[in-house]
Amino acid sequence: KLENQKNSIRKFFNDTISLLAYEMTEHSGRTGEHYVTSTVKEYFQMFFDALKGGLVVGFMVIFKYLINALHFPIFQDTLLKALNYSLGFVGIQLLHGTVATKQPSMTAATIAQSIESHNESEEIIELGEFVIRVFRSQFIAVAGNLLLALPVAFGISWGWFEFTGAPIANPEEAMHKIEGLNPFKSLCVLHAAIAGVMLFLAGILSGIADNSNIYNKYPQRIKMHRGLIRIIGQKRAIQLGDYIENNLRTLTGNFTLGFLLAFVAFIGFILGLPLDIQHVSFATGNVGLAFATFLSQGQIPGYALLMAGLGIVFIGVVNIVVSFSLALIVAIRARGIKLTRTGSLIAYLVKQFFVRPLAFFVPMKEKKVIKAD
């Protein structure tokens, strides 16, 4: 069989793609380790980092609405929204914050590494406990984002109303935003799935950038670039090289994610299809923006807001599940892992959810792993 395949172009292509996928997910996996909390201190640090992300997202929601109000042609409008997303995500990175839905594409690679490091004879407990820690980390990050995205967007809109006498969004626009989050009357779940795909692609592009960074040795070349050293000095050149070495992948992922999210609607406009994205943090911010309008008018549509809240839950779940599933599939295939223990792992997780459900949401005493002699 090997003799027959030695000149196979198909095998060469598949092996090359698998190697590239392995390298990309390997680098993402190293990043993903920072997104998995184990201790109480790490858990609350993740929460505070997510609050920073939610703070910036609240402002991004307002800026996006103001861009809509400018009524630019479709391409310029999309470009401004892409820059709003991209610069906002980069700003969150510079503040050492986090956006919850970006985590799954990173932590999926980390789980694949954990699967690879366990052999068939080992118990499933250790891997199951790791998955629980990942879930718990995702939960607190989402909570942190949403807890600030909504009040920040509401506060800015209400402050605008107090200052000008009119809310940022008029009642018709506010109701349109809320109805767009109703999972039974809109395409918000489909749009959430599209956003999940974009989150996954941003993770892949981040891995590609890291591959290029390592292969082309950008940090070392920056540190030794004579022209750059003459302009900024040796010390700053070294600092810039170190920064590029440690942050190029996340800068690339954040910046490209903004363009991926913004241009979905643009492509839908060109093709005449109802394509768009729904991101859980931005959807929550939109509720805050709309609620300020309803409150200023003295009319609060309780049922519509309830359906929007349900829609946000669906959007968050779909964002995470889609991006996580795609990243995990790529990470597992890149390593050639055969999931012979998937059923046992799922059974363990289901049992633990009913036995100690709080462990999936808050840090508790870790389960002791007992291995056979």
mmCIF file with all atom_site columns, C-alpha atoms in Angstrom, residues 23-162:
data_model
loop_
_atom_site.group_PDB
_atom_site.id
_atom_site.type_symbol
_atom_site.label_atom_id
_atom_site.label_alt_id
_atom_site.label_comp_id
_atom_site.label_asym_id
_atom_site.label_entity_id
_atom_site.label_seq_id
_atom_site.pdbx_PDB_ins_code
_atom_site.Cartn_x
_atom_site.Cartn_y
_atom_site.Cartn_z
_atom_site.occupancy
_atom_site.B_iso_or_equiv
_atom_site.pdbx_formal_charge
_atom_site.auth_seq_id
_atom_site.auth_comp_id
_atom_site.auth_asym_id
_atom_site.auth_atom_id
_atom_site.pdbx_PDB_model_num
ATOM 1   C CA . GLU A 1 23  ? 1.071   23.602 13.178 1.00 0.00 ? 23  GLU A CA 1
ATOM 2   C CA . MET A 1 24  ? -1.793  26.122 13.219 1.00 0.00 ? 24  MET A CA 1
ATOM 3   C CA . THR A 1 25  ? -3.737  24.294 15.909 1.00 0.00 ? 25  THR A CA 1
ATOM 4   C CA . GLU A 1 26  ? -0.543  23.667 17.884 1.00 0.00 ? 26  GLU A CA 1
ATOM 5   C CA . HIS A 1 27  ? 0.070   27.400 18.174 1.00 0.00 ? 27  HIS A CA 1
ATOM 6   C CA . SER A 1 28  ? -3.613  28.041 18.895 1.00 0.00 ? 28  SER A CA 1
ATOM 7   C CA . GLY A 1 29  ? -3.476  25.364 21.558 1.00 0.00 ? 29  GLY A CA 1
ATOM 8   C CA . ARG A 1 30  ? -0.676  27.165 23.356 1.00 0.00 ? 30  ARG A CA 1
ATOM 9   C CA . THR A 1 31  ? -2.788  30.312 23.310 1.00 0.00 ? 31  THR A CA 1
ATOM 10  C CA . GLY A 1 32  ? -5.816  28.316 24.460 1.00 0.00 ? 32  GLY A CA 1
ATOM 11  C CA . GLU A 1 33  ? -4.047  27.275 27.643 1.00 0.00 ? 33  GLU A CA 1
ATOM 12  C CA . HIS A 1 34  ? -4.486  30.857 28.848 1.00 0.00 ? 34  HIS A CA 1
ATOM 13  C CA . TYR A 1 35  ? -8.268  30.559 28.354 1.00 0.00 ? 35  TYR A CA 1
ATOM 14  C CA . VAL A 1 36  ? -8.686  27.579 30.709 1.00 0.00 ? 36  VAL A CA 1
ATOM 15  C CA . THR A 1 37  ? -8.961  28.427 34.396 1.00 0.00 ? 37  THR A CA 1
ATOM 16  C CA . SER A 1 38  ? -8.178  25.978 37.172 1.00 0.00 ? 38  SER A CA 1
ATOM 17  C CA . THR A 1 39  ? -8.019  27.992 40.399 1.00 0.00 ? 39  THR A CA 1
ATOM 18  C CA . VAL A 1 40  ? -10.427 30.462 42.003 1.00 0.00 ? 40  VAL A CA 1
ATOM 19  C CA . LYS A 1 41  ? -7.938  33.266 41.342 1.00 0.00 ? 41  LYS A CA 1
ATOM 20  C CA . GLU A 1 42  ? -7.750  32.423 37.634 1.00 0.00 ? 42  GLU A CA 1
ATOM 21  C CA . TYR A 1 43  ? -11.537 32.130 37.465 1.00 0.00 ? 43  TYR A CA 1
ATOM 22  C CA . PHE A 1 44  ? -12.113 35.628 38.809 1.00 0.00 ? 44  PHE A CA 1
ATOM 23  C CA . GLN A 1 45  ? -9.250  37.029 36.719 1.00 0.00 ? 45  GLN A CA 1
ATOM 24  C CA . MET A 1 46  ? -11.061 35.666 33.656 1.00 0.00 ? 46  MET A CA 1
ATOM 25  C CA . PHE A 1 47  ? -14.235 37.374 34.880 1.00 0.00 ? 47  PHE A CA 1
ATOM 26  C CA . PHE A 1 48  ? -12.488 40.747 35.261 1.00 0.00 ? 48  PHE A CA 1
ATOM 27  C CA . ASP A 1 49  ? -10.855 40.365 31.841 1.00 0.00 ? 49  ASP A CA 1
ATOM 28  C CA . ALA A 1 50  ? -14.282 39.621 30.361 1.00 0.00 ? 50  ALA A CA 1
ATOM 29  C CA . LEU A 1 51  ? -15.689 42.745 32.035 1.00 0.00 ? 51  LEU A CA 1
ATOM 30  C CA . LYS A 1 52  ? -13.073 44.777 30.175 1.00 0.00 ? 52  LYS A CA 1
ATOM 31  C CA . GLY A 1 53  ? -14.213 43.133 26.952 1.00 0.00 ? 53  GLY A CA 1
ATOM 32  C CA . GLY A 1 54  ? -17.850 43.911 27.722 1.00 0.00 ? 54  GLY A CA 1
ATOM 33  C CA . LEU A 1 55  ? -16.973 47.552 28.423 1.00 0.00 ? 55  LEU A CA 1
ATOM 34  C CA . VAL A 1 56  ? -15.400 47.984 24.989 1.00 0.00 ? 56  VAL A CA 1
ATOM 35  C CA . VAL A 1 57  ? -18.200 46.056 23.258 1.00 0.00 ? 57  VAL A CA 1
ATOM 36  C CA . GLY A 1 58  ? -20.740 48.494 24.745 1.00 0.00 ? 58  GLY A CA 1
ATOM 37  C CA . PHE A 1 59  ? -18.962 51.379 23.008 1.00 0.00 ? 59  PHE A CA 1
ATOM 38  C CA . MET A 1 60  ? -18.625 49.353 19.784 1.00 0.00 ? 60  MET A CA 1
ATOM 39  C CA . VAL A 1 61  ? -22.409 48.854 19.711 1.00 0.00 ? 61  VAL A CA 1
ATOM 40  C CA . ILE A 1 62  ? -22.947 52.614 19.913 1.00 0.00 ? 62  ILE A CA 1
ATOM 41  C CA . PHE A 1 63  ? -20.327 53.342 17.239 1.00 0.00 ? 63  PHE A CA 1
ATOM 42  C CA . LYS A 1 64  ? -21.905 50.774 14.921 1.00 0.00 ? 64  LYS A CA 1
ATOM 43  C CA . TYR A 1 65  ? -25.282 52.443 15.270 1.00 0.00 ? 65  TYR A CA 1
ATOM 44  C CA . LEU A 1 66  ? -23.765 55.870 14.597 1.00 0.00 ? 66  LEU A CA 1
ATOM 45  C CA . ILE A 1 67  ? -22.135 54.478 11.453 1.00 0.00 ? 67  ILE A CA 1
ATOM 46  C CA . ASN A 1 68  ? -25.582 53.285 10.321 1.00 0.00 ? 68  ASN A CA 1
ATOM 47  C CA . ALA A 1 69  ? -26.914 56.800 10.909 1.00 0.00 ? 69  ALA A CA 1
ATOM 48  C CA . LEU A 1 70  ? -24.369 58.249 8.461  1.00 0.00 ? 70  LEU A CA 1
ATOM 49  C CA . HIS A 1 71  ? -26.083 56.425 5.563  1.00 0.00 ? 71  HIS A CA 1
ATOM 50  C CA . PHE A 1 72  ? -22.885 55.890 3.599  1.00 0.00 ? 72  PHE A CA 1
ATOM 51  C CA . PRO A 1 73  ? -22.861 53.718 0.437  1.00 0.00 ? 73  PRO A CA 1
ATOM 52  C CA . ILE A 1 74  ? -22.754 50.006 1.230  1.00 0.00 ? 74  ILE A CA 1
ATOM 53  C CA . PHE A 1 75  ? -19.009 49.474 0.753  1.00 0.00 ? 75  PHE A CA 1
ATOM 54  C CA . GLN A 1 76  ? -17.920 52.495 2.797  1.00 0.00 ? 76  GLN A CA 1
ATOM 55  C CA . ASP A 1 77  ? -20.502 51.593 5.440  1.00 0.00 ? 77  ASP A CA 1
ATOM 56  C CA . THR A 1 78  ? -19.139 48.026 5.646  1.00 0.00 ? 78  THR A CA 1
ATOM 57  C CA . LEU A 1 79  ? -15.535 49.218 5.767  1.00 0.00 ? 79  LEU A CA 1
ATOM 58  C CA . LEU A 1 80  ? -16.267 51.554 8.691  1.00 0.00 ? 80  LEU A CA 1
ATOM 59  C CA . LYS A 1 81  ? -18.077 48.769 10.550 1.00 0.00 ? 81  LYS A CA 1
ATOM 60  C CA . ALA A 1 82  ? -15.151 46.421 9.903  1.00 0.00 ? 82  ALA A CA 1
ATOM 61  C CA . LEU A 1 83  ? -12.743 48.970 11.370 1.00 0.00 ? 83  LEU A CA 1
ATOM 62  C CA . ASN A 1 84  ? -15.083 49.455 14.328 1.00 0.00 ? 84  ASN A CA 1
ATOM 63  C CA . TYR A 1 85  ? -15.017 45.713 15.016 1.00 0.00 ? 85  TYR A CA 1
ATOM 64  C CA . SER A 1 86  ? -11.303 45.280 14.351 1.00 0.00 ? 86  SER A CA 1
ATOM 65  C CA . LEU A 1 87  ? -10.049 48.252 16.333 1.00 0.00 ? 87  LEU A CA 1
ATOM 66  C CA . GLY A 1 88  ? -12.446 47.358 19.147 1.00 0.00 ? 88  GLY A CA 1
ATOM 67  C CA . PHE A 1 89  ? -11.141 43.780 19.350 1.00 0.00 ? 89  PHE A CA 1
ATOM 68  C CA . VAL A 1 90  ? -7.550  45.029 19.219 1.00 0.00 ? 90  VAL A CA 1
ATOM 69  C CA . GLY A 1 91  ? -8.402  47.545 21.950 1.00 0.00 ? 91  GLY A CA 1
ATOM 70  C CA . ILE A 1 92  ? -9.738  44.716 24.112 1.00 0.00 ? 92  ILE A CA 1
ATOM 71  C CA . GLN A 1 93  ? -6.447  42.894 23.598 1.00 0.00 ? 93  GLN A CA 1
ATOM 72  C CA . LEU A 1 94  ? -4.408  45.963 24.558 1.00 0.00 ? 94  LEU A CA 1
ATOM 73  C CA . LEU A 1 95  ? -6.510  46.294 27.721 1.00 0.00 ? 95  LEU A CA 1
ATOM 74  C CA . HIS A 1 96  ? -5.796  42.613 28.463 1.00 0.00 ? 96  HIS A CA 1
ATOM 75  C CA . GLY A 1 97  ? -9.508  41.882 28.199 1.00 0.00 ? 97  GLY A CA 1
ATOM 76  C CA . THR A 1 98  ? -11.236 38.981 26.539 1.00 0.00 ? 98  THR A CA 1
ATOM 77  C CA . VAL A 1 99  ? -14.151 38.322 24.200 1.00 0.00 ? 99  VAL A CA 1
ATOM 78  C CA . ALA A 1 100 ? -15.821 35.093 25.263 1.00 0.00 ? 100 ALA A CA 1
ATOM 79  C CA . THR A 1 101 ? -16.800 33.765 21.846 1.00 0.00 ? 101 THR A CA 1
ATOM 80  C CA . LYS A 1 102 ? -13.199 33.938 20.642 1.00 0.00 ? 102 LYS A CA 1
ATOM 81  C CA . GLN A 1 103 ? -12.149 31.367 23.222 1.00 0.00 ? 103 GLN A CA 1
ATOM 82  C CA . PRO A 1 104 ? -13.618 28.127 21.815 1.00 0.00 ? 104 PRO A CA 1
ATOM 83  C CA . SER A 1 105 ? -11.432 28.061 18.679 1.00 0.00 ? 105 SER A CA 1
ATOM 84  C CA . MET A 1 106 ? -8.388  28.279 20.960 1.00 0.00 ? 106 MET A CA 1
ATOM 85  C CA . THR A 1 107 ? -9.479  25.897 23.713 1.00 0.00 ? 107 THR A CA 1
ATOM 86  C CA . ALA A 1 108 ? -10.568 23.261 21.177 1.00 0.00 ? 108 ALA A CA 1
ATOM 87  C CA . ALA A 1 109 ? -6.947  22.812 20.139 1.00 0.00 ? 109 ALA A CA 1
ATOM 88  C CA . THR A 1 110 ? -5.964  22.531 23.797 1.00 0.00 ? 110 THR A CA 1
ATOM 89  C CA . ILE A 1 111 ? -8.534  19.754 24.313 1.00 0.00 ? 111 ILE A CA 1
ATOM 90  C CA . ALA A 1 112 ? -7.172  17.932 21.255 1.00 0.00 ? 112 ALA A CA 1
ATOM 91  C CA . GLN A 1 113 ? -3.697  18.086 22.771 1.00 0.00 ? 113 GLN A CA 1
ATOM 92  C CA . SER A 1 114 ? -5.088  16.669 26.008 1.00 0.00 ? 114 SER A CA 1
ATOM 93  C CA . ILE A 1 115 ? -6.787  13.819 24.109 1.00 0.00 ? 115 ILE A CA 1
ATOM 94  C CA . GLU A 1 116 ? -3.531  13.083 22.325 1.00 0.00 ? 116 GLU A CA 1
ATOM 95  C CA . SER A 1 117 ? -1.583  12.954 25.580 1.00 0.00 ? 117 SER A CA 1
ATOM 96  C CA . HIS A 1 118 ? -3.806  10.207 27.068 1.00 0.00 ? 118 HIS A CA 1
ATOM 97  C CA . ASN A 1 119 ? -3.572  6.567  26.003 1.00 0.00 ? 119 ASN A CA 1
ATOM 98  C CA . GLU A 1 120 ? -6.295  3.966  25.946 1.00 0.00 ? 120 GLU A CA 1
ATOM 99  C CA . SER A 1 121 ? -5.314  2.458  29.300 1.00 0.00 ? 121 SER A CA 1
ATOM 100 C CA . GLU A 1 122 ? -5.765  5.689  31.234 1.00 0.00 ? 122 GLU A CA 1
ATOM 101 C CA . GLU A 1 123 ? -8.964  6.629  32.958 1.00 0.00 ? 123 GLU A CA 1
ATOM 102 C CA . ILE A 1 124 ? -11.369 9.090  31.328 1.00 0.00 ? 124 ILE A CA 1
ATOM 103 C CA . ILE A 1 125 ? -11.657 11.147 34.518 1.00 0.00 ? 125 ILE A CA 1
ATOM 104 C CA . GLU A 1 126 ? -8.701  13.448 33.899 1.00 0.00 ? 126 GLU A CA 1
ATOM 105 C CA . LEU A 1 127 ? -9.858  14.399 30.400 1.00 0.00 ? 127 LEU A CA 1
ATOM 106 C CA . GLY A 1 128 ? -13.438 14.859 31.610 1.00 0.00 ? 128 GLY A CA 1
ATOM 107 C CA . GLU A 1 129 ? -12.305 17.196 34.393 1.00 0.00 ? 129 GLU A CA 1
ATOM 108 C CA . PHE A 1 130 ? -10.337 19.219 31.864 1.00 0.00 ? 130 PHE A CA 1
ATOM 109 C CA . VAL A 1 131 ? -13.432 19.630 29.672 1.00 0.00 ? 131 VAL A CA 1
ATOM 110 C CA . ILE A 1 132 ? -15.401 20.784 32.739 1.00 0.00 ? 132 ILE A CA 1
ATOM 111 C CA . ARG A 1 133 ? -12.758 23.435 33.424 1.00 0.00 ? 133 ARG A CA 1
ATOM 112 C CA . VAL A 1 134 ? -13.016 24.607 29.810 1.00 0.00 ? 134 VAL A CA 1
ATOM 113 C CA . PHE A 1 135 ? -16.822 24.865 30.057 1.00 0.00 ? 135 PHE A CA 1
ATOM 114 C CA . ARG A 1 136 ? -16.562 26.757 33.346 1.00 0.00 ? 136 ARG A CA 1
ATOM 115 C CA . SER A 1 137 ? -14.080 29.192 31.824 1.00 0.00 ? 137 SER A CA 1
ATOM 116 C CA . GLN A 1 138 ? -16.355 29.804 28.838 1.00 0.00 ? 138 GLN A CA 1
ATOM 117 C CA . PHE A 1 139 ? -19.316 30.438 31.124 1.00 0.00 ? 139 PHE A CA 1
ATOM 118 C CA . ILE A 1 140 ? -17.637 33.077 33.291 1.00 0.00 ? 140 ILE A CA 1
ATOM 119 C CA . ALA A 1 141 ? -16.172 34.820 30.248 1.00 0.00 ? 141 ALA A CA 1
ATOM 120 C CA . VAL A 1 142 ? -19.598 35.085 28.605 1.00 0.00 ? 142 VAL A CA 1
ATOM 121 C CA . ALA A 1 143 ? -21.099 36.336 31.878 1.00 0.00 ? 143 ALA A CA 1
ATOM 122 C CA . GLY A 1 144 ? -18.430 39.016 32.220 1.00 0.00 ? 144 GLY A CA 1
ATOM 123 C CA . ASN A 1 145 ? -18.945 40.255 28.667 1.00 0.00 ? 145 ASN A CA 1
ATOM 124 C CA . LEU A 1 146 ? -22.718 40.485 28.982 1.00 0.00 ? 146 LEU A CA 1
ATOM 125 C CA . LEU A 1 147 ? -22.730 42.072 32.428 1.00 0.00 ? 147 LEU A CA 1
ATOM 126 C CA . LEU A 1 148 ? -21.059 45.198 31.090 1.00 0.00 ? 148 LEU A CA 1
ATOM 127 C CA . ALA A 1 149 ? -22.033 45.282 27.396 1.00 0.00 ? 149 ALA A CA 1
ATOM 128 C CA . LEU A 1 150 ? -25.730 45.866 28.201 1.00 0.00 ? 150 LEU A CA 1
ATOM 129 C CA . PRO A 1 151 ? -25.415 48.582 30.910 1.00 0.00 ? 151 PRO A CA 1
ATOM 130 C CA . VAL A 1 152 ? -22.685 50.449 28.980 1.00 0.00 ? 152 VAL A CA 1
ATOM 131 C CA . ALA A 1 153 ? -24.787 50.629 25.805 1.00 0.00 ? 153 ALA A CA 1
ATOM 132 C CA . PHE A 1 154 ? -27.847 51.567 27.892 1.00 0.00 ? 154 PHE A CA 1
ATOM 133 C CA . GLY A 1 155 ? -25.948 54.202 29.874 1.00 0.00 ? 155 GLY A CA 1
ATOM 134 C CA . ILE A 1 156 ? -24.528 55.921 26.794 1.00 0.00 ? 156 ILE A CA 1
ATOM 135 C CA . SER A 1 157 ? -27.917 55.955 25.075 1.00 0.00 ? 157 SER A CA 1
ATOM 136 C CA . TRP A 1 158 ? -29.690 57.224 28.202 1.00 0.00 ? 158 TRP A CA 1
ATOM 137 C CA . GLY A 1 159 ? -27.050 59.901 28.712 1.00 0.00 ? 159 GLY A CA 1
ATOM 138 C CA . TRP A 1 160 ? -27.569 61.006 25.118 1.00 0.00 ? 160 TRP A CA 1
ATOM 139 C CA . PHE A 1 161 ? -31.302 61.226 25.800 1.00 0.00 ? 161 PHE A CA 1
ATOM 140 C CA . GLU A 1 162 ? -30.751 63.329 28.926 1.00 0.00 ? 162 GLU A CA 1
#
